[in-house]
mmCIF file of C-alpha atoms in Angstrom:
data_model
loop_
_atom_site.group_PDB
_atom_site.id
_atom_site.type_symbol
_atom_site.label_atom_id
_atom_site.label_comp_id
_atom_site.label_asym_id
_atom_site.label_seq_id
_atom_site.Cartn_x
_atom_site.Cartn_y
_atom_site.Cartn_z
ATOM 1 C CA MET A 1 -69.815 26.615 -36.658
ATOM 2 C CA VAL A 2 -69.434 23.193 -35.011
ATOM 3 C CA TYR A 3 -67.518 22.664 -31.728
ATOM 4 C CA LYS A 4 -66.552 19.257 -30.539
ATOM 5 C CA ALA A 5 -65.734 19.513 -26.909
ATOM 6 C CA ILE A 6 -65.158 17.327 -23.810
ATOM 7 C CA GLY A 7 -66.657 18.704 -20.605
ATOM 8 C CA LEU A 8 -65.800 17.617 -17.071
ATOM 9 C CA MET A 9 -66.858 18.386 -13.529
ATOM 10 C CA SER A 10 -66.766 17.002 -10.096
ATOM 11 C CA GLY A 11 -69.805 17.920 -7.894
ATOM 12 C CA SER A 12 -70.012 18.295 -4.122
ATOM 13 C CA SER A 13 -71.656 14.911 -3.786
ATOM 14 C CA LEU A 14 -68.283 13.344 -4.566
ATOM 15 C CA ASP A 15 -69.846 10.518 -6.548
ATOM 16 C CA GLY A 16 -67.241 10.825 -9.237
ATOM 17 C CA LEU A 17 -65.726 12.777 -12.208
ATOM 18 C CA ASP A 18 -68.421 13.309 -14.880
ATOM 19 C CA ILE A 19 -67.225 13.586 -18.426
ATOM 20 C CA VAL A 20 -69.088 14.056 -21.672
ATOM 21 C CA TYR A 21 -68.084 14.427 -25.413
ATOM 22 C CA THR A 22 -70.598 16.747 -27.090
ATOM 23 C CA GLU A 23 -71.042 18.337 -30.486
ATOM 24 C CA LEU A 24 -72.275 21.933 -30.356
ATOM 25 C CA GLN A 25 -73.563 23.696 -33.444
ATOM 26 C CA GLU A 26 -74.363 27.275 -33.817
ATOM 27 C CA THR A 27 -76.291 28.627 -36.840
ATOM 28 C CA ALA A 28 -77.351 32.228 -37.114
ATOM 29 C CA GLY A 29 -77.268 32.585 -33.355
ATOM 30 C CA LYS A 30 -79.283 29.338 -32.608
ATOM 31 C CA TRP A 31 -77.528 26.633 -30.792
ATOM 32 C CA LYS A 32 -78.191 22.859 -30.651
ATOM 33 C CA TYR A 33 -76.221 20.075 -29.121
ATOM 34 C CA GLU A 34 -75.856 16.302 -29.031
ATOM 35 C CA ILE A 35 -74.069 14.253 -26.245
ATOM 36 C CA LEU A 36 -72.153 11.647 -28.200
ATOM 37 C CA ASN A 37 -70.370 9.871 -25.275
ATOM 38 C CA SER A 38 -70.423 10.125 -21.557
ATOM 39 C CA ALA A 39 -69.054 8.439 -18.392
ATOM 40 C CA CYS A 40 -68.830 8.916 -14.672
ATOM 41 C CA ILE A 41 -65.597 7.819 -13.170
ATOM 42 C CA THR A 42 -66.278 6.787 -9.590
ATOM 43 C CA TYR A 43 -63.770 8.002 -7.011
ATOM 44 C CA ASN A 44 -61.930 5.444 -5.029
ATOM 45 C CA GLU A 45 -61.770 5.887 -1.276
ATOM 46 C CA ALA A 46 -58.404 7.596 -1.518
ATOM 47 C CA TRP A 47 -59.631 10.255 -3.897
ATOM 48 C CA GLN A 48 -62.797 10.786 -1.969
ATOM 49 C CA LYS A 49 -60.769 11.440 1.148
ATOM 50 C CA LYS A 50 -58.317 13.827 -0.656
ATOM 51 C CA LEU A 51 -61.197 15.933 -1.969
ATOM 52 C CA LYS A 52 -63.123 15.924 1.247
ATOM 53 C CA THR A 53 -60.172 17.054 3.258
ATOM 54 C CA ALA A 54 -58.580 19.511 0.744
ATOM 55 C CA THR A 55 -59.678 22.699 2.623
ATOM 56 C CA THR A 56 -57.753 21.527 5.665
ATOM 57 C CA LEU A 57 -54.451 21.174 3.902
ATOM 58 C CA PRO A 58 -51.437 23.615 4.284
ATOM 59 C CA ALA A 59 -50.929 25.934 1.318
ATOM 60 C CA LEU A 60 -48.146 23.885 -0.291
ATOM 61 C CA ASP A 61 -49.945 20.503 0.090
ATOM 62 C CA TYR A 62 -53.054 22.115 -1.380
ATOM 63 C CA GLN A 63 -51.229 23.273 -4.372
ATOM 64 C CA LEU A 64 -49.602 19.831 -4.789
ATOM 65 C CA LEU A 65 -53.181 18.386 -4.706
ATOM 66 C CA HIS A 66 -54.333 20.995 -7.343
ATOM 67 C CA ALA A 67 -51.644 19.746 -9.702
ATOM 68 C CA GLU A 68 -52.200 16.017 -8.788
ATOM 69 C CA TYR A 69 -55.908 16.279 -9.421
ATOM 70 C CA GLY A 70 -55.216 18.044 -12.742
ATOM 71 C CA SER A 71 -52.974 15.146 -13.823
ATOM 72 C CA PHE A 72 -55.721 12.770 -12.673
ATOM 73 C CA ILE A 73 -58.170 14.628 -14.978
ATOM 74 C CA GLY A 74 -55.863 14.660 -17.890
ATOM 75 C CA GLU A 75 -55.251 10.920 -17.547
ATOM 76 C CA LYS A 76 -59.063 10.229 -17.492
ATOM 77 C CA ILE A 77 -59.541 12.347 -20.634
ATOM 78 C CA ASN A 78 -56.948 10.268 -22.402
ATOM 79 C CA GLU A 79 -58.529 7.053 -21.304
ATOM 80 C CA PHE A 80 -62.041 8.390 -22.316
ATOM 81 C CA ILE A 81 -60.672 9.350 -25.839
ATOM 82 C CA GLU A 82 -59.077 5.984 -26.248
ATOM 83 C CA ALA A 83 -62.274 4.122 -25.122
ATOM 84 C CA ASN A 84 -64.476 6.007 -27.482
ATOM 85 C CA ASP A 85 -62.074 6.276 -30.455
ATOM 86 C CA LEU A 86 -62.037 10.055 -30.364
ATOM 87 C CA GLN A 87 -58.421 10.603 -31.415
ATOM 88 C CA HIS A 88 -57.888 13.892 -33.355
ATOM 89 C CA GLN A 89 -61.586 14.782 -32.995
ATOM 90 C CA VAL A 90 -61.712 16.945 -29.795
ATOM 91 C CA ASN A 91 -61.382 20.671 -30.392
ATOM 92 C CA LEU A 92 -61.591 21.785 -26.759
ATOM 93 C CA VAL A 93 -61.661 20.569 -23.166
ATOM 94 C CA SER A 94 -63.643 22.513 -20.507
ATOM 95 C CA SER A 95 -62.968 21.459 -16.955
ATOM 96 C CA HIS A 96 -64.915 22.806 -13.991
ATOM 97 C CA GLY A 97 -62.812 20.791 -11.576
ATOM 98 C CA HIS A 98 -63.912 20.259 -7.876
ATOM 99 C CA THR A 99 -64.908 23.306 -5.833
ATOM 100 C CA THR A 100 -63.142 23.696 -2.529
ATOM 101 C CA PHE A 101 -63.089 27.226 -1.334
ATOM 102 C CA HIS A 102 -65.952 29.527 -2.343
ATOM 103 C CA LEU A 103 -65.991 33.043 -0.879
ATOM 104 C CA PRO A 104 -67.503 35.404 -3.460
ATOM 105 C CA GLU A 105 -67.972 38.134 -0.779
ATOM 106 C CA LYS A 106 -64.154 38.152 -0.639
ATOM 107 C CA LYS A 107 -63.696 37.976 -4.412
ATOM 108 C CA MET A 108 -62.398 34.422 -4.284
ATOM 109 C CA THR A 109 -63.535 30.959 -5.447
ATOM 110 C CA HIS A 110 -61.282 28.007 -6.231
ATOM 111 C CA GLN A 111 -61.680 24.605 -8.010
ATOM 112 C CA LEU A 112 -59.121 21.843 -7.731
ATOM 113 C CA GLY A 113 -57.688 20.575 -11.109
ATOM 114 C CA ASP A 114 -54.953 22.655 -12.511
ATOM 115 C CA GLY A 115 -55.826 23.552 -16.197
ATOM 116 C CA ALA A 116 -52.213 23.780 -17.291
ATOM 117 C CA THR A 117 -51.558 20.260 -15.985
ATOM 118 C CA ILE A 118 -54.699 18.931 -17.747
ATOM 119 C CA ALA A 119 -53.541 20.561 -21.071
ATOM 120 C CA GLY A 120 -50.085 19.081 -20.565
ATOM 121 C CA LYS A 121 -51.439 15.631 -19.976
ATOM 122 C CA SER A 122 -54.166 15.720 -22.672
ATOM 123 C CA GLN A 123 -52.280 17.761 -25.310
ATOM 124 C CA LEU A 124 -55.543 19.605 -25.927
ATOM 125 C CA PRO A 125 -56.758 23.249 -25.471
ATOM 126 C CA VAL A 126 -58.238 23.627 -21.992
ATOM 127 C CA VAL A 127 -60.630 26.087 -20.559
ATOM 128 C CA SER A 128 -60.889 25.986 -16.722
ATOM 129 C CA ASP A 129 -61.554 28.371 -13.748
ATOM 130 C CA LEU A 130 -65.111 28.728 -15.075
ATOM 131 C CA ARG A 131 -66.277 30.777 -11.992
ATOM 132 C CA ALA A 132 -63.383 33.029 -11.365
ATOM 133 C CA MET A 133 -64.216 35.930 -13.830
ATOM 134 C CA ASP A 134 -67.736 36.268 -12.518
ATOM 135 C CA VAL A 135 -66.525 36.513 -8.906
ATOM 136 C CA ALA A 136 -63.833 38.932 -9.900
ATOM 137 C CA LEU A 137 -66.476 41.237 -11.517
ATOM 138 C CA GLY A 138 -68.639 41.085 -8.320
ATOM 139 C CA GLY A 139 -70.805 38.144 -9.055
ATOM 140 C CA GLN A 140 -71.372 35.073 -7.004
ATOM 141 C CA GLY A 141 -69.686 32.607 -9.525
ATOM 142 C CA ALA A 142 -72.637 30.291 -8.908
ATOM 143 C CA PRO A 143 -74.697 28.812 -10.376
ATOM 144 C CA ILE A 144 -72.637 28.625 -13.583
ATOM 145 C CA VAL A 145 -75.309 27.072 -15.895
ATOM 146 C CA PRO A 146 -77.603 30.072 -16.917
ATOM 147 C CA ILE A 147 -75.867 30.892 -20.110
ATOM 148 C CA GLY A 148 -76.034 27.309 -21.314
ATOM 149 C CA GLU A 149 -79.713 27.059 -20.358
ATOM 150 C CA LYS A 150 -80.350 30.207 -22.267
ATOM 151 C CA LEU A 151 -78.576 29.036 -25.377
ATOM 152 C CA LEU A 152 -79.516 25.263 -25.452
ATOM 153 C CA PHE A 153 -83.006 25.268 -23.649
ATOM 154 C CA GLY A 154 -84.425 28.703 -24.656
ATOM 155 C CA ASP A 155 -88.023 27.461 -24.601
ATOM 156 C CA TYR A 156 -87.965 26.914 -20.836
ATOM 157 C CA LYS A 157 -88.257 29.539 -18.123
ATOM 158 C CA TYR A 158 -87.461 27.558 -14.954
ATOM 159 C CA PHE A 159 -84.452 25.298 -14.188
ATOM 160 C CA LEU A 160 -83.870 23.471 -10.955
ATOM 161 C CA ASN A 161 -80.647 21.462 -10.269
ATOM 162 C CA LEU A 162 -80.757 19.031 -7.272
ATOM 163 C CA GLY A 163 -77.025 18.413 -6.872
ATOM 164 C CA GLY A 164 -74.804 18.497 -3.810
ATOM 165 C CA ILE A 165 -76.210 22.055 -3.510
ATOM 166 C CA ALA A 166 -79.722 22.815 -5.106
ATOM 167 C CA ASN A 167 -79.870 25.892 -7.267
ATOM 168 C CA LEU A 168 -82.542 27.580 -9.255
ATOM 169 C CA SER A 169 -82.644 29.709 -12.382
ATOM 170 C CA ILE A 170 -85.569 31.814 -13.675
ATOM 171 C CA HIS A 171 -85.226 33.183 -17.208
ATOM 172 C CA ASN A 172 -87.347 36.279 -18.017
ATOM 173 C CA GLU A 173 -87.369 38.068 -21.375
ATOM 174 C CA THR A 174 -84.577 40.459 -20.370
ATOM 175 C CA THR A 175 -83.063 39.151 -17.137
ATOM 176 C CA VAL A 176 -81.978 35.965 -15.392
ATOM 177 C CA ILE A 177 -82.395 35.270 -11.733
ATOM 178 C CA ALA A 178 -80.121 32.461 -10.507
ATOM 179 C CA PHE A 179 -78.941 31.541 -7.056
ATOM 180 C CA ASP A 180 -78.115 28.651 -4.771
ATOM 181 C CA VAL A 181 -81.140 27.518 -2.712
ATOM 182 C CA CYS A 182 -79.897 25.129 -0.067
ATOM 183 C CA ALA A 183 -77.478 22.194 0.695
ATOM 184 C CA ALA A 184 -79.060 19.061 -0.831
ATOM 185 C CA ASN A 185 -77.407 15.711 -1.898
ATOM 186 C CA ARG A 186 -74.148 16.479 -0.032
ATOM 187 C CA VAL A 187 -76.011 16.346 3.286
ATOM 188 C CA LEU A 188 -78.280 13.603 2.453
ATOM 189 C CA ASN A 189 -75.300 11.405 1.366
ATOM 190 C CA MET A 190 -73.343 12.248 4.556
ATOM 191 C CA LEU A 191 -76.387 10.889 6.483
ATOM 192 C CA ALA A 192 -76.757 7.716 4.226
ATOM 193 C CA GLU A 193 -72.956 7.033 4.705
ATOM 194 C CA GLU A 194 -73.534 6.446 8.458
ATOM 195 C CA LEU A 195 -75.556 3.421 7.395
ATOM 196 C CA GLN A 196 -72.737 2.283 5.153
ATOM 197 C CA THR A 197 -74.394 3.190 1.883
ATOM 198 C CA PRO A 198 -73.251 5.951 -0.386
ATOM 199 C CA TYR A 199 -76.725 7.428 -0.895
ATOM 200 C CA ASP A 200 -80.361 6.881 -0.133
ATOM 201 C CA ASP A 201 -81.275 4.814 -3.186
ATOM 202 C CA GLU A 202 -84.715 5.918 -4.394
ATOM 203 C CA GLY A 203 -85.369 7.611 -1.128
ATOM 204 C CA LYS A 204 -86.188 4.272 0.510
ATOM 205 C CA ILE A 205 -84.640 5.125 3.959
ATOM 206 C CA SER A 206 -86.145 8.588 4.151
ATOM 207 C CA ALA A 207 -89.573 7.085 3.267
ATOM 208 C CA LYS A 208 -89.382 5.169 6.526
ATOM 209 C CA GLY A 209 -88.689 8.230 8.540
ATOM 210 C CA LYS A 210 -90.754 11.055 10.043
ATOM 211 C CA THR A 211 -90.235 14.651 9.980
ATOM 212 C CA ASN A 212 -88.492 16.090 13.200
ATOM 213 C CA ASN A 213 -90.172 19.516 13.462
ATOM 214 C CA LYS A 214 -87.596 20.896 15.887
ATOM 215 C CA LEU A 215 -84.774 19.975 13.539
ATOM 216 C CA LEU A 216 -86.655 21.221 10.618
ATOM 217 C CA GLU A 217 -87.339 24.678 12.350
ATOM 218 C CA LYS A 218 -83.723 24.984 13.306
ATOM 219 C CA ILE A 219 -82.406 24.318 9.709
ATOM 220 C CA ASN A 220 -85.078 26.546 8.132
ATOM 221 C CA SER A 221 -84.156 29.429 10.464
ATOM 222 C CA LEU A 222 -80.523 29.697 9.150
ATOM 223 C CA ALA A 223 -79.669 33.268 8.143
ATOM 224 C CA TYR A 224 -78.899 32.364 4.537
ATOM 225 C CA PHE A 225 -82.516 31.607 3.749
ATOM 226 C CA SER A 226 -83.590 35.117 4.452
ATOM 227 C CA LEU A 227 -80.792 36.742 2.320
ATOM 228 C CA ALA A 228 -81.926 38.364 -0.958
ATOM 229 C CA ASN A 229 -80.532 36.900 -4.195
ATOM 230 C CA PRO A 230 -78.017 36.810 -5.843
ATOM 231 C CA LYS A 231 -76.426 34.441 -3.332
ATOM 232 C CA SER A 232 -74.313 31.326 -3.387
ATOM 233 C CA LEU A 233 -73.202 28.579 -0.943
ATOM 234 C CA ALA A 234 -69.884 26.795 -0.443
ATOM 235 C CA ASN A 235 -69.884 22.967 0.259
ATOM 236 C CA SER A 236 -68.971 23.930 3.848
ATOM 237 C CA PHE A 237 -72.535 25.189 4.431
ATOM 238 C CA GLY A 238 -73.786 21.615 4.297
ATOM 239 C CA THR A 239 -70.925 19.957 5.941
ATOM 240 C CA GLU A 240 -69.911 22.324 8.600
ATOM 241 C CA ILE A 241 -73.230 24.138 9.455
ATOM 242 C CA VAL A 242 -76.250 21.946 8.495
ATOM 243 C CA PHE A 243 -74.795 18.514 9.307
ATOM 244 C CA PRO A 244 -73.573 19.446 12.792
ATOM 245 C CA ILE A 245 -77.121 20.807 13.611
ATOM 246 C CA ILE A 246 -78.501 17.503 12.636
ATOM 247 C CA LYS A 247 -75.980 15.534 14.698
ATOM 248 C CA SER A 248 -76.659 17.825 17.818
ATOM 249 C CA LEU A 249 -80.238 16.746 18.015
ATOM 250 C CA GLU A 250 -79.379 13.072 17.928
ATOM 251 C CA THR A 251 -82.083 12.235 15.297
ATOM 252 C CA ASN A 252 -82.148 8.695 13.873
ATOM 253 C CA ILE A 253 -80.928 8.494 10.249
ATOM 254 C CA ALA A 254 -84.226 7.738 8.686
ATOM 255 C CA ASP A 255 -85.956 10.737 10.452
ATOM 256 C CA ALA A 256 -82.872 12.933 9.579
ATOM 257 C CA LEU A 257 -83.085 11.992 5.925
ATOM 258 C CA ALA A 258 -86.885 12.770 5.871
ATOM 259 C CA THR A 259 -86.540 16.021 7.628
ATOM 260 C CA VAL A 260 -83.646 17.224 5.307
ATOM 261 C CA THR A 261 -85.761 16.238 2.300
ATOM 262 C CA GLU A 262 -88.633 18.287 3.748
ATOM 263 C CA HIS A 263 -86.356 21.081 4.270
ATOM 264 C CA ILE A 264 -85.035 21.093 0.695
ATOM 265 C CA CYS A 265 -88.660 20.987 -0.604
ATOM 266 C CA ILE A 266 -89.610 24.038 1.571
ATOM 267 C CA GLN A 267 -86.628 26.087 0.429
ATOM 268 C CA ILE A 268 -87.282 25.323 -3.185
ATOM 269 C CA LYS A 269 -90.981 26.249 -2.708
ATOM 270 C CA ASN A 270 -90.017 29.556 -0.931
ATOM 271 C CA SER A 271 -87.524 30.305 -3.712
#
């Protein structure tokens, strides 16, 4: 069986909407894939602001943004299909959307980007709300990648994703352990933005800094890091908990970047 699919997602780093066209082939239970086309649609300032502030909106405005972002995704799918001559070739669209609220302990997670609106705009079958069923069944809804790792990269045991949030998967013979480790690029990017740059390119700024041991100890002592897995983090952990701690100690940006990088390394090692 061959599946020709477009996949989309927006990570907490807010660098843009990632989109790929891939061919997945299953033969006797064995899967292989090939990415045929890809793009990252950079968010303009208006969209960055909308996504950053989504969780502060009144209920109606939030739902309107949910539909508006779905329309935006649908339009970008159509443009991507046109640019790559994929008309009448795509069987399926899978859209992760952009995570806003993530409260698995209360059986709730939500990603902006209404699936029905995407389907209406693109006129294609759409799968969305990729985390919701896992959360409804008592899971964390994050990370969402372990099944893909198992099917597509079965020769590997360990997987590390350094995104807006760092997460880790360990594939044993009969079980999979997977959980969010710590806030990562989301916090690093927020610090870099204070120097009017979207991110710390090649770590050049942090390389000039020194570890602030007081700050490092304070971040590493947060309760989340002593919790047993499975566990997961909302974007707000980095933006509303970790970042304010950094600002409270009035550390210069280079030292803050170096310290957060050290923190990420320590938490990955511990995990």
